[in-house]
Tab-separated table of C-alpha atoms in Angstrom:
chain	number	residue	atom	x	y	z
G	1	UNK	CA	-215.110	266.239	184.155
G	2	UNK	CA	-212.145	265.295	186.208
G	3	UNK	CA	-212.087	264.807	190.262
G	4	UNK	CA	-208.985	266.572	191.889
G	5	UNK	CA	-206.950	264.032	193.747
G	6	UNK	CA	-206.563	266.081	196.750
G	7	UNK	CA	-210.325	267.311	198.077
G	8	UNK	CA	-212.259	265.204	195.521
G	9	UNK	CA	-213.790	267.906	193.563
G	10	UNK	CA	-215.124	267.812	190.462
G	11	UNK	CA	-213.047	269.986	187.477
G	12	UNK	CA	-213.754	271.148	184.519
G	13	UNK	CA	-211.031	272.330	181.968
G	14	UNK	CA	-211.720	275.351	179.950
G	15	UNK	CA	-210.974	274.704	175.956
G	16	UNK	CA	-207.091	274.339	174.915
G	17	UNK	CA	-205.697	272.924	178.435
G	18	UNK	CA	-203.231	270.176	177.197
G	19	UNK	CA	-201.569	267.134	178.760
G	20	UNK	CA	-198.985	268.014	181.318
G	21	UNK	CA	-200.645	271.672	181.982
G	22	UNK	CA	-200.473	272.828	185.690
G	23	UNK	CA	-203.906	273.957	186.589
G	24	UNK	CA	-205.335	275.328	190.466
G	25	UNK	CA	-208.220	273.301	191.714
G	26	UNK	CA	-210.214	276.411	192.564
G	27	UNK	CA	-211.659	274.866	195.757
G	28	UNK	CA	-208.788	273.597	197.774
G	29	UNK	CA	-205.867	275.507	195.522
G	30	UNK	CA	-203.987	272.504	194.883
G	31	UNK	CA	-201.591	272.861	191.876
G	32	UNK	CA	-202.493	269.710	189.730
G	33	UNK	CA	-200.978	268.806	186.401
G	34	UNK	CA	-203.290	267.185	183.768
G	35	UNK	CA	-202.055	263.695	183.031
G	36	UNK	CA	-204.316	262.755	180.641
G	37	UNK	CA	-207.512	264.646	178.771
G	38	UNK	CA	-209.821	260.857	177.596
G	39	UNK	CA	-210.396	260.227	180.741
G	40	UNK	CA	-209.332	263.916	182.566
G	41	UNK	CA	-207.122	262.924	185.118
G	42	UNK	CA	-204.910	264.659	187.409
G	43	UNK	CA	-201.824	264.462	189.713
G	44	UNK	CA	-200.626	266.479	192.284
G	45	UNK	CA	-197.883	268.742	190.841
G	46	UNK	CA	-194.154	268.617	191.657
G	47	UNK	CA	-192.959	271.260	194.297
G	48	UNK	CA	-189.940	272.716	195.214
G	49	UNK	CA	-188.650	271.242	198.651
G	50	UNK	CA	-187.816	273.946	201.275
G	51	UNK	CA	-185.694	273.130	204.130
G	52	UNK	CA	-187.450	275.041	207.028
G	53	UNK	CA	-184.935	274.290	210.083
G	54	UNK	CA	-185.975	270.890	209.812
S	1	UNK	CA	-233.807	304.469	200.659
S	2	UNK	CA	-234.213	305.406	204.469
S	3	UNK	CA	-230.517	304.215	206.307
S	4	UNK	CA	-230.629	301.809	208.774
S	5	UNK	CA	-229.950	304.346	212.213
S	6	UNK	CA	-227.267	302.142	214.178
S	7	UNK	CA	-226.212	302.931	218.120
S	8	UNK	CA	-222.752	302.022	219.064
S	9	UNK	CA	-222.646	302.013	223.187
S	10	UNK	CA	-219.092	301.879	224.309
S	11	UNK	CA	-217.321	303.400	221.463
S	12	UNK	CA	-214.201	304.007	223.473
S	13	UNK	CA	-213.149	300.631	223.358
S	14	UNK	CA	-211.642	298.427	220.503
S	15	UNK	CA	-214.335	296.400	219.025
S	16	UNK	CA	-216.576	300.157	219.288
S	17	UNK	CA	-214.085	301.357	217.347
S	18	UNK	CA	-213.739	298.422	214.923
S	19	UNK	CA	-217.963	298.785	214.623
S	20	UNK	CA	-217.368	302.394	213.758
S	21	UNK	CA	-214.642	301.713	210.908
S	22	UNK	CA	-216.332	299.062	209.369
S	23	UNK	CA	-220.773	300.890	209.673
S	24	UNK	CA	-219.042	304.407	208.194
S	25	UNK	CA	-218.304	302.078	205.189
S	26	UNK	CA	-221.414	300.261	205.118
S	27	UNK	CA	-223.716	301.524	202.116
S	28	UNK	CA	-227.235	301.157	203.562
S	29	UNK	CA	-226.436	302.231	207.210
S	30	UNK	CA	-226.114	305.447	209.274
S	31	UNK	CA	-224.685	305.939	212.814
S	32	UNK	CA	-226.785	308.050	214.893
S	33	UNK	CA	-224.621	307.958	217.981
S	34	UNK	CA	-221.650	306.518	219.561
S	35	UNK	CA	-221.450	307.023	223.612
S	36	UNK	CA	-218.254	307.089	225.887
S	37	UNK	CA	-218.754	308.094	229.674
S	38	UNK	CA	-214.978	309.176	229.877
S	39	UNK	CA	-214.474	311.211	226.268
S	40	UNK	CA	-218.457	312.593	225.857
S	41	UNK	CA	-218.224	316.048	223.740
S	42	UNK	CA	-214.653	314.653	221.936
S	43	UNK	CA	-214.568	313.667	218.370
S	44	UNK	CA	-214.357	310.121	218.060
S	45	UNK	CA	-210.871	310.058	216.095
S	46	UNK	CA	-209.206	311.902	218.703
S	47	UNK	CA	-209.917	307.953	220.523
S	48	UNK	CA	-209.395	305.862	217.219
S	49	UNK	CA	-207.126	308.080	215.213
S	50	UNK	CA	-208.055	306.008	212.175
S	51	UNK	CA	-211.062	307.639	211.560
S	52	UNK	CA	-210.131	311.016	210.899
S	53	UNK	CA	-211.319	312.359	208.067
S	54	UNK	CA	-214.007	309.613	208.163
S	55	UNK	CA	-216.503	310.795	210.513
S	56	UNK	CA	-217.242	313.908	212.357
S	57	UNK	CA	-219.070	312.260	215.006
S	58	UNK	CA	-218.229	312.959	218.628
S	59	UNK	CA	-218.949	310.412	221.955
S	60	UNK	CA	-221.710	311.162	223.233
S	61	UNK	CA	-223.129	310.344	227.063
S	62	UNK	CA	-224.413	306.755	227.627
S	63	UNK	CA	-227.729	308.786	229.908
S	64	UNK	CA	-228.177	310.348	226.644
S	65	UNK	CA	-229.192	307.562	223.905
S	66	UNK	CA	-231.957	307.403	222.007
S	67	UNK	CA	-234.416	304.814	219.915
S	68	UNK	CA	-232.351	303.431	216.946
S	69	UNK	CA	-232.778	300.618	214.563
S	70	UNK	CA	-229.888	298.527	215.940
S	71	UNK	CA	-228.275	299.068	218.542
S	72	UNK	CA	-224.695	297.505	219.580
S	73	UNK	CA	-223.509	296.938	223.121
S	74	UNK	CA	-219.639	296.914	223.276
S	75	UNK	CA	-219.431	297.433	227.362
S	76	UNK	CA	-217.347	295.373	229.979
S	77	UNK	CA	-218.141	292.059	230.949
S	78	UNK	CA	-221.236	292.065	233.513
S	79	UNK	CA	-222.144	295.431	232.974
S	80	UNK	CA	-224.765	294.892	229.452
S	81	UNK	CA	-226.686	292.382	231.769
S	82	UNK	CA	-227.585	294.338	234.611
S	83	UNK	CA	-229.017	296.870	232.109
S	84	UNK	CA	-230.121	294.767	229.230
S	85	UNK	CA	-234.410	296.393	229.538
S	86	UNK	CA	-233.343	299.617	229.141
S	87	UNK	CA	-231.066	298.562	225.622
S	88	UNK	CA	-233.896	296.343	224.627
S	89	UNK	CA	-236.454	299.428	225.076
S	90	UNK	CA	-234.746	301.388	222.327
S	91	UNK	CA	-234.301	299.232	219.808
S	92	UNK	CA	-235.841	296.132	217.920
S	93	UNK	CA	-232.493	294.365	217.397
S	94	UNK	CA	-229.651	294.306	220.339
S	95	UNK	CA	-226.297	292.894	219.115
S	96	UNK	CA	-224.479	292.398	222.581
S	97	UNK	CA	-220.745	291.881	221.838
S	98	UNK	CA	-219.720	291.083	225.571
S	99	UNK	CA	-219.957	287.319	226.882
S	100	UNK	CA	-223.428	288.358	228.919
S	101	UNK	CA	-225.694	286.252	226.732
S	102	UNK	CA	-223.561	283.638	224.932
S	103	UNK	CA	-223.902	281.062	227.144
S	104	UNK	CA	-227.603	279.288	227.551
S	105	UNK	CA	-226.587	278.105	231.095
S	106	UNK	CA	-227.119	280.568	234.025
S	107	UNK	CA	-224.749	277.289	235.962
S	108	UNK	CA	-222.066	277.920	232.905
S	109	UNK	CA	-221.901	281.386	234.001
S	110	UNK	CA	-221.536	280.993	237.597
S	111	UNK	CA	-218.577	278.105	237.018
S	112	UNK	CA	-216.676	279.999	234.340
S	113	UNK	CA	-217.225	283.905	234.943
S	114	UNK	CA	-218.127	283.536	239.078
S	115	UNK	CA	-220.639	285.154	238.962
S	116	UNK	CA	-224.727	285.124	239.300
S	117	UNK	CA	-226.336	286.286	235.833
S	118	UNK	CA	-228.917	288.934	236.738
S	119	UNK	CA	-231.203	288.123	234.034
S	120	UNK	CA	-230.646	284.574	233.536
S	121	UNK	CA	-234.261	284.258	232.328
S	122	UNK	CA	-233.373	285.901	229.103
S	123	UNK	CA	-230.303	283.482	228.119
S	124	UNK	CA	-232.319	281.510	225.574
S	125	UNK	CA	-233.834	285.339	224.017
S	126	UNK	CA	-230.083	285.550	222.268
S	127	UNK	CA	-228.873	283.632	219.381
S	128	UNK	CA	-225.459	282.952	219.145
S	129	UNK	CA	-224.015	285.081	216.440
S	130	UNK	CA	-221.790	282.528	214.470
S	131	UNK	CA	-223.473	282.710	210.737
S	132	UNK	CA	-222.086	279.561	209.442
S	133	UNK	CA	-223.946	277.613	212.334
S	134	UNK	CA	-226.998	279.773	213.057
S	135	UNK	CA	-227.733	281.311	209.898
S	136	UNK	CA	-231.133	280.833	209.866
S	137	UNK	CA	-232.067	281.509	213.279
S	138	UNK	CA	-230.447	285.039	213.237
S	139	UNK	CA	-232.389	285.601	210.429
S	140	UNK	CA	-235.517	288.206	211.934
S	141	UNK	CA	-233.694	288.081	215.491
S	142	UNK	CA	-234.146	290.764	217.703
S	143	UNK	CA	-230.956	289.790	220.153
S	144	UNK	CA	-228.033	288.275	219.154
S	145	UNK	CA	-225.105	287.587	221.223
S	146	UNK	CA	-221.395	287.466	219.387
S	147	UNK	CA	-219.230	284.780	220.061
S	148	UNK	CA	-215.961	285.557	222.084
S	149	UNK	CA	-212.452	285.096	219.777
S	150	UNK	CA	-210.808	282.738	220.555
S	151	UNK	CA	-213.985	280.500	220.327
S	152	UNK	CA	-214.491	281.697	217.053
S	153	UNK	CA	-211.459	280.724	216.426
S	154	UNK	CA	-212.059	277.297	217.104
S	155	UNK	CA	-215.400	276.313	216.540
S	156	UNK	CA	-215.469	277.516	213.331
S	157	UNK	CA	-212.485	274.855	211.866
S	158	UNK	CA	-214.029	272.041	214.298
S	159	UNK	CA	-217.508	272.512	214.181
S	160	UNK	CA	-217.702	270.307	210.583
S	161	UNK	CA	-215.047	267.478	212.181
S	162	UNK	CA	-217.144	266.968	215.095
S	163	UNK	CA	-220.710	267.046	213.774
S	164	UNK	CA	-219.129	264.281	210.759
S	165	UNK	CA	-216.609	262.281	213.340
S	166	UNK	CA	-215.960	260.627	216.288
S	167	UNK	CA	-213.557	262.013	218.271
S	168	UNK	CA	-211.599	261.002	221.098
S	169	UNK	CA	-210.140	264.210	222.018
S	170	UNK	CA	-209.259	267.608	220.952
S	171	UNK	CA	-206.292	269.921	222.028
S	172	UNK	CA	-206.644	273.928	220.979
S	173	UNK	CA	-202.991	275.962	220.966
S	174	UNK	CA	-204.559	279.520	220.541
S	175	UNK	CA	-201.863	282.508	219.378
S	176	UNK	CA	-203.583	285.655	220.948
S	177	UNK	CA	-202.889	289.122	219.831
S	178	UNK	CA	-202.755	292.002	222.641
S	179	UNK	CA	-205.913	293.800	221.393
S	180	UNK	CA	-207.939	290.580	222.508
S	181	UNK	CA	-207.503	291.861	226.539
S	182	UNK	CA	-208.816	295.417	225.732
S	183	UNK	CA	-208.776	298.873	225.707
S	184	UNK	CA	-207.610	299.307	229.553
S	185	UNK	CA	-203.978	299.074	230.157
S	186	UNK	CA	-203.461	296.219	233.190
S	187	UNK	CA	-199.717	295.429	234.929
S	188	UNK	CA	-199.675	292.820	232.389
S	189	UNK	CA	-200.129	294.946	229.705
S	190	UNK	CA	-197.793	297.190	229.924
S	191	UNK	CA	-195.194	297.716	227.257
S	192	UNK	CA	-191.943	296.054	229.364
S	193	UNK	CA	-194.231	293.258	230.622
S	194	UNK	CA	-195.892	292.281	227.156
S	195	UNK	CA	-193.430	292.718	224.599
S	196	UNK	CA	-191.764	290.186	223.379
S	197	UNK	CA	-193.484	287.509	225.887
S	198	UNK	CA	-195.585	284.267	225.170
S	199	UNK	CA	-197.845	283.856	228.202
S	200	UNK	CA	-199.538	280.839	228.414
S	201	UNK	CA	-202.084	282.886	230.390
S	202	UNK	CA	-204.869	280.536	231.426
S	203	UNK	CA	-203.804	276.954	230.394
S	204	UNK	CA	-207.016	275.304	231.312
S	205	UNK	CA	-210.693	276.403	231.805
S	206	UNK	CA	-210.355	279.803	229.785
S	207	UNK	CA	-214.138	281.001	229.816
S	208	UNK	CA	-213.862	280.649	226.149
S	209	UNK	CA	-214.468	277.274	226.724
S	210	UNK	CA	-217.708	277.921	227.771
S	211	UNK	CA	-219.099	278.401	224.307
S	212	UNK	CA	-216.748	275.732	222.931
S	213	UNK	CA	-218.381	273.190	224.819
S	214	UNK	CA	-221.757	274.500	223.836
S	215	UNK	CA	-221.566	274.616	220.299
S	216	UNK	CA	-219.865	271.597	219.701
S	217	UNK	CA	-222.288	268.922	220.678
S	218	UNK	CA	-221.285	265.775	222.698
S	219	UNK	CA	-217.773	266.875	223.593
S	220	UNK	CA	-218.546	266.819	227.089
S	221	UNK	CA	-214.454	266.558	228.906
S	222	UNK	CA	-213.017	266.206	225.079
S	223	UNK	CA	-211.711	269.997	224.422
S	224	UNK	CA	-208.612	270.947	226.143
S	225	UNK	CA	-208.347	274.986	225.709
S	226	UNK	CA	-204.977	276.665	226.333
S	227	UNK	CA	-204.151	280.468	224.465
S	228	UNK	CA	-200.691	281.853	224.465
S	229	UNK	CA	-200.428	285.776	224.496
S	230	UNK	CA	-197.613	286.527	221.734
S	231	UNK	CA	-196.142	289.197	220.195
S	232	UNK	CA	-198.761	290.581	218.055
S	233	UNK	CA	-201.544	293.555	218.350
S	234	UNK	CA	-204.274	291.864	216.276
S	235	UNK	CA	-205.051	288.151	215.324
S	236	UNK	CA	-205.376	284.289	216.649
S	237	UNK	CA	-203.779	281.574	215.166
S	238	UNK	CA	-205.128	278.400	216.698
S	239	UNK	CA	-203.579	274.682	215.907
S	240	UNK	CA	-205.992	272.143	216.820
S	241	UNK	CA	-204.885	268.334	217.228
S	242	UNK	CA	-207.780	266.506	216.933
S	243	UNK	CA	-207.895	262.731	218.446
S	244	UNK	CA	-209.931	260.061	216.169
S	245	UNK	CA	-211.874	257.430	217.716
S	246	UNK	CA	-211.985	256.290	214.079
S	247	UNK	CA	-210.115	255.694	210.732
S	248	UNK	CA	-210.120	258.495	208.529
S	249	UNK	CA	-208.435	260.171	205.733
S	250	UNK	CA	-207.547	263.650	204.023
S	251	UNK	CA	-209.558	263.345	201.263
S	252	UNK	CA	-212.581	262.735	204.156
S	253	UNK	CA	-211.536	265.746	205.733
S	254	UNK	CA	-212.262	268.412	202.554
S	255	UNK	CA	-215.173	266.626	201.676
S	256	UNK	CA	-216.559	267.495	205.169
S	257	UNK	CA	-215.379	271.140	205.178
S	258	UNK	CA	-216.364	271.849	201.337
S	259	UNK	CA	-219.742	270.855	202.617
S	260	UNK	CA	-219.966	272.599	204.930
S	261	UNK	CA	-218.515	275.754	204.198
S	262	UNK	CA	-218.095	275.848	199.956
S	263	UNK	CA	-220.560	278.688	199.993
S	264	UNK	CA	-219.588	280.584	203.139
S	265	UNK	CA	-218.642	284.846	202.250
S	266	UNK	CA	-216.056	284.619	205.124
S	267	UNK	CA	-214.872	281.129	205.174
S	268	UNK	CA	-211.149	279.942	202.743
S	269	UNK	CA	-209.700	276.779	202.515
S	270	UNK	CA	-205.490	277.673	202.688
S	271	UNK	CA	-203.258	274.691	202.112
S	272	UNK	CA	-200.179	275.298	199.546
S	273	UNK	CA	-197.436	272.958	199.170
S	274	UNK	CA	-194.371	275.467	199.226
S	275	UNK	CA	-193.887	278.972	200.043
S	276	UNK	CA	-194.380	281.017	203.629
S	277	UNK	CA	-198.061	280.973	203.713
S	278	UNK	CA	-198.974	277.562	203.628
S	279	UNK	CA	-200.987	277.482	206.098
S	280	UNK	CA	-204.191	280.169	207.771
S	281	UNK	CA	-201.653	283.254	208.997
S	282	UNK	CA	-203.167	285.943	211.153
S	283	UNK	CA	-201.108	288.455	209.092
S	284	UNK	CA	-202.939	288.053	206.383
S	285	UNK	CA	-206.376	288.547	207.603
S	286	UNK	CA	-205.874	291.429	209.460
S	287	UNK	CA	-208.598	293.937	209.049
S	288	UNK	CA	-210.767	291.215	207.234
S	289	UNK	CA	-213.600	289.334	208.271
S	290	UNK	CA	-212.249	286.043	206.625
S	291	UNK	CA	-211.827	283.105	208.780
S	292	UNK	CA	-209.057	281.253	206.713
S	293	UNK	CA	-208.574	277.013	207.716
S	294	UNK	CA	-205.956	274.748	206.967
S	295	UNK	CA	-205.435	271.196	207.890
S	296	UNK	CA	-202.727	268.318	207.095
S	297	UNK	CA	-203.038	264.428	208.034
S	298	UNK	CA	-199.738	263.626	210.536
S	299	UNK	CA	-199.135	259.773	208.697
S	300	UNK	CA	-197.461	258.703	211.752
S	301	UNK	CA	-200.175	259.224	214.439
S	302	UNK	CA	-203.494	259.327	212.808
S	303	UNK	CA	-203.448	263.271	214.459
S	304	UNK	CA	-205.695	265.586	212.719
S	305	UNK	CA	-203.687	269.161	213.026
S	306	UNK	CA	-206.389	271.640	212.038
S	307	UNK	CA	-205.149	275.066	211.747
S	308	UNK	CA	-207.189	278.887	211.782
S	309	UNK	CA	-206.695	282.565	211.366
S	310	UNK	CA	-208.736	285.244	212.372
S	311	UNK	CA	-208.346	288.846	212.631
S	312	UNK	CA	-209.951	288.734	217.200
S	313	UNK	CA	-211.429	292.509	216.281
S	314	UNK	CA	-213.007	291.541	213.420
S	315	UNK	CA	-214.576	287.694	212.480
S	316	UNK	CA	-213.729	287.074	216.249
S	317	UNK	CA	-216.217	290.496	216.797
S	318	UNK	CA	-216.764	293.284	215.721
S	319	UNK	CA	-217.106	292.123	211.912
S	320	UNK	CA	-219.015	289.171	212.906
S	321	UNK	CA	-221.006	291.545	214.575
S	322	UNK	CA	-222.552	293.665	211.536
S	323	UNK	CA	-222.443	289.743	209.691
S	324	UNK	CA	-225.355	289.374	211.807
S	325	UNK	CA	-226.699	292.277	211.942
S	326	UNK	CA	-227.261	292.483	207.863
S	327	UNK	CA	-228.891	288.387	208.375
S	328	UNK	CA	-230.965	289.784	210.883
S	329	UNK	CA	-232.549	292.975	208.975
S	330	UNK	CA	-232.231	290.994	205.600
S	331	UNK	CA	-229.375	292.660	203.317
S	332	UNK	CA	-226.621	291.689	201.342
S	333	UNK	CA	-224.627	289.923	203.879
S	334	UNK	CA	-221.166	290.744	203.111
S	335	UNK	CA	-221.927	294.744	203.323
S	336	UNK	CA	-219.175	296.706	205.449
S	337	UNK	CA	-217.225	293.546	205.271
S	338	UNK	CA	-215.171	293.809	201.909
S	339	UNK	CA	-212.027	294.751	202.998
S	340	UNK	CA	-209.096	293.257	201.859
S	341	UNK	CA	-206.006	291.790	204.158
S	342	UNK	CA	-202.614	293.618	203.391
S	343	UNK	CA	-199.141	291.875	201.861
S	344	UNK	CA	-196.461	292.028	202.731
């Protein structure tokens, strides 16, 4: 059991998710990748930058 | 099973309308009647041409309704108070979807309608029809009042923030579709005048704030209310700033709404990193009766921007409506409210 690092909910891989996989957190829909599996851990995952008129 | 019989009064108008699109696709009810003084004898898609093919029913006369299991009140302003015993004689549940009986203060009513509630005595008989806060007192109600939109709108993303936080202050930017003034055409209203506009129509003391003020406790001179008319027929975006009398951060913030709302039917959290929806769109809940909420932490001020979509006909009434009404008789309560937004 892992805690996402955005909302703070708990997550629970299914079988076969590997280090560096880009899961959703199915409560807040952040895109997390799975640093490592002993202990689960997670990071938010890289996004594309958009300029939007800024 | 014997189907719920349902009476629509004021079918001519757009949340009658919305009640009739989403009941004729509600499993375990039946409408017995839907009444229009000005179309009586006409099929009701000639008036919402959605419905054709959907229902044969035609308006019939308001003098002529009868006893029905539920009965909902879609009329003007004003008008289901001064003849709120007769709708409570025909049926055991009344789901009143003007402002009559939202408000609990017969003072609130004269300071933010102007006017003297006939039947002030009753104000405390209605429950105010927001599930996520009142689920439990609509359940076995017999009248329910629905809230107003826009205060749907924004109760529903504050009403966690305020009950967990203090809070210095609170500014609402409302995005108001056209359908939200009605059925009747106004100088306002009409197509040169409204397209393309964004009317800050009532920048302070909207009657909407009213209920605002009500359901969020201990706010008393905190909520500052102003909705923009813009160029859309349904759906309200609102922004909220919220001011912190304390320290907080984002991680606080979904902790509070998961609580809160992690088992709600009609509630989604909507907060993406990239791409054109990041944030609660009305677009995409039109037709739905999904309040979507999004928030983001500004780092430099400490500014809480909470942001909500709601389709106004639907979660802000008309859906919210029959949400109540299956609490109150004890179904399934997302019945008649499956419907899925459209994209693009």
């Amino acid at each position: 059991m892992g805690e996402c690092p955005v909302c703070g909910s708990e997550i629970e891989l299914e079988d076969g998710v590997r280090e560096n996989e880009i899961i959703d957190c199915e409560t807040c829909g952040a895109e997390l990748e799975v640093i490592t599996l002993n202990p689960l851990t997670f990071e938010e995952a890289p996004e594309e930058q958009e300029d939007w008129g800024e | 099973m014997k189907k719920i019989e349902i009476g629509i009064v004021g079918g001519a108008g757009y949340t009658g309308g919305e009640l009739v699109r989403l009941l004729i696709q509600h499993e375990k009810v039946k409408i017995s009647y839907v009444t229009s003084r000005k179309f009586v004898g006409k099929s009701i898609f000639k008036r919402h041409p959605n419905l054709r093919g959907f229902t044969d029913l035609k308006f019939i006369s308001p003098d002529d309704i009868s006893k029905v299991d539920v009965i909902f009140l879609c009329l003007p302003h004003g008008v289901t108070a001064s003849k709120i015993k007769e709708f409570s004689s025909l049926s055991n549940i009344v789901i009143d979807l003007s402002s009559d009986f939202r408000l609990k203060s017969k003072e609130d009513y004269n300071s933010y309608y102007n006017y003297e509630h006939p039947h002030h005595e009753l104000l405390n008989e209605f429950i105010y029809g927001m599930p996520e806060l009142h689920r439990n007192m609509l359940k076995e109600s017999s009248k329910i009042a629905v809230p107003g939109c826009t205060a749907t709108g924004a109760i529903l993303p504050l009403a966690p923030i305020v009950e967990n936080f203090k809070i210095n202050k609170i500014i609402i930017d409302a995005k108001v579709g056209s359908s939200a003034s009605g059925a009747s055409p106004t100088d306002g209203s009409h197509h040169p005048e409204r397209h393309g506009v964004v009317r800050c129509f009532k920048p302070s003391n909207h009657r909407h704030l009213a209920e605002m003020y009500q359901e969020l406790k201990n706010m008393d001179g905190k909520i500052n209310f102003s909705p923009h008319a813009v160029e859309m027929v349904r759906g309200i975006q609102s922004t909220i700033h919220v001011f912190f009398d304390q320290k907080y951060n984002e991680k606080d913030i979904w902790r509070t709404m998961i609580q809160k709302y992690r088992d709600e039917p009609f509630i989604r959290f909507v907060r993406e990193k990239s791409g054109g929806y990041r944030f609660p769109e009305p677009k995409i809940v039109m037709g739905t009766n999904m309040c979507d909420i999004g928030f983001e932490k500004d780092p430099s001020t400490e500014r809480l921007i909470l942001i909500s979509a709601i389709d106004n006909l639907v979660k802000g009434a008309s859906g919210q409506a029959v949400q109540c009404m299956n609490i109150a008789i004890g179904i399934e309560e997302p019945l008649g409210l499956t419907q899925l937004g459209f994209h693009p």
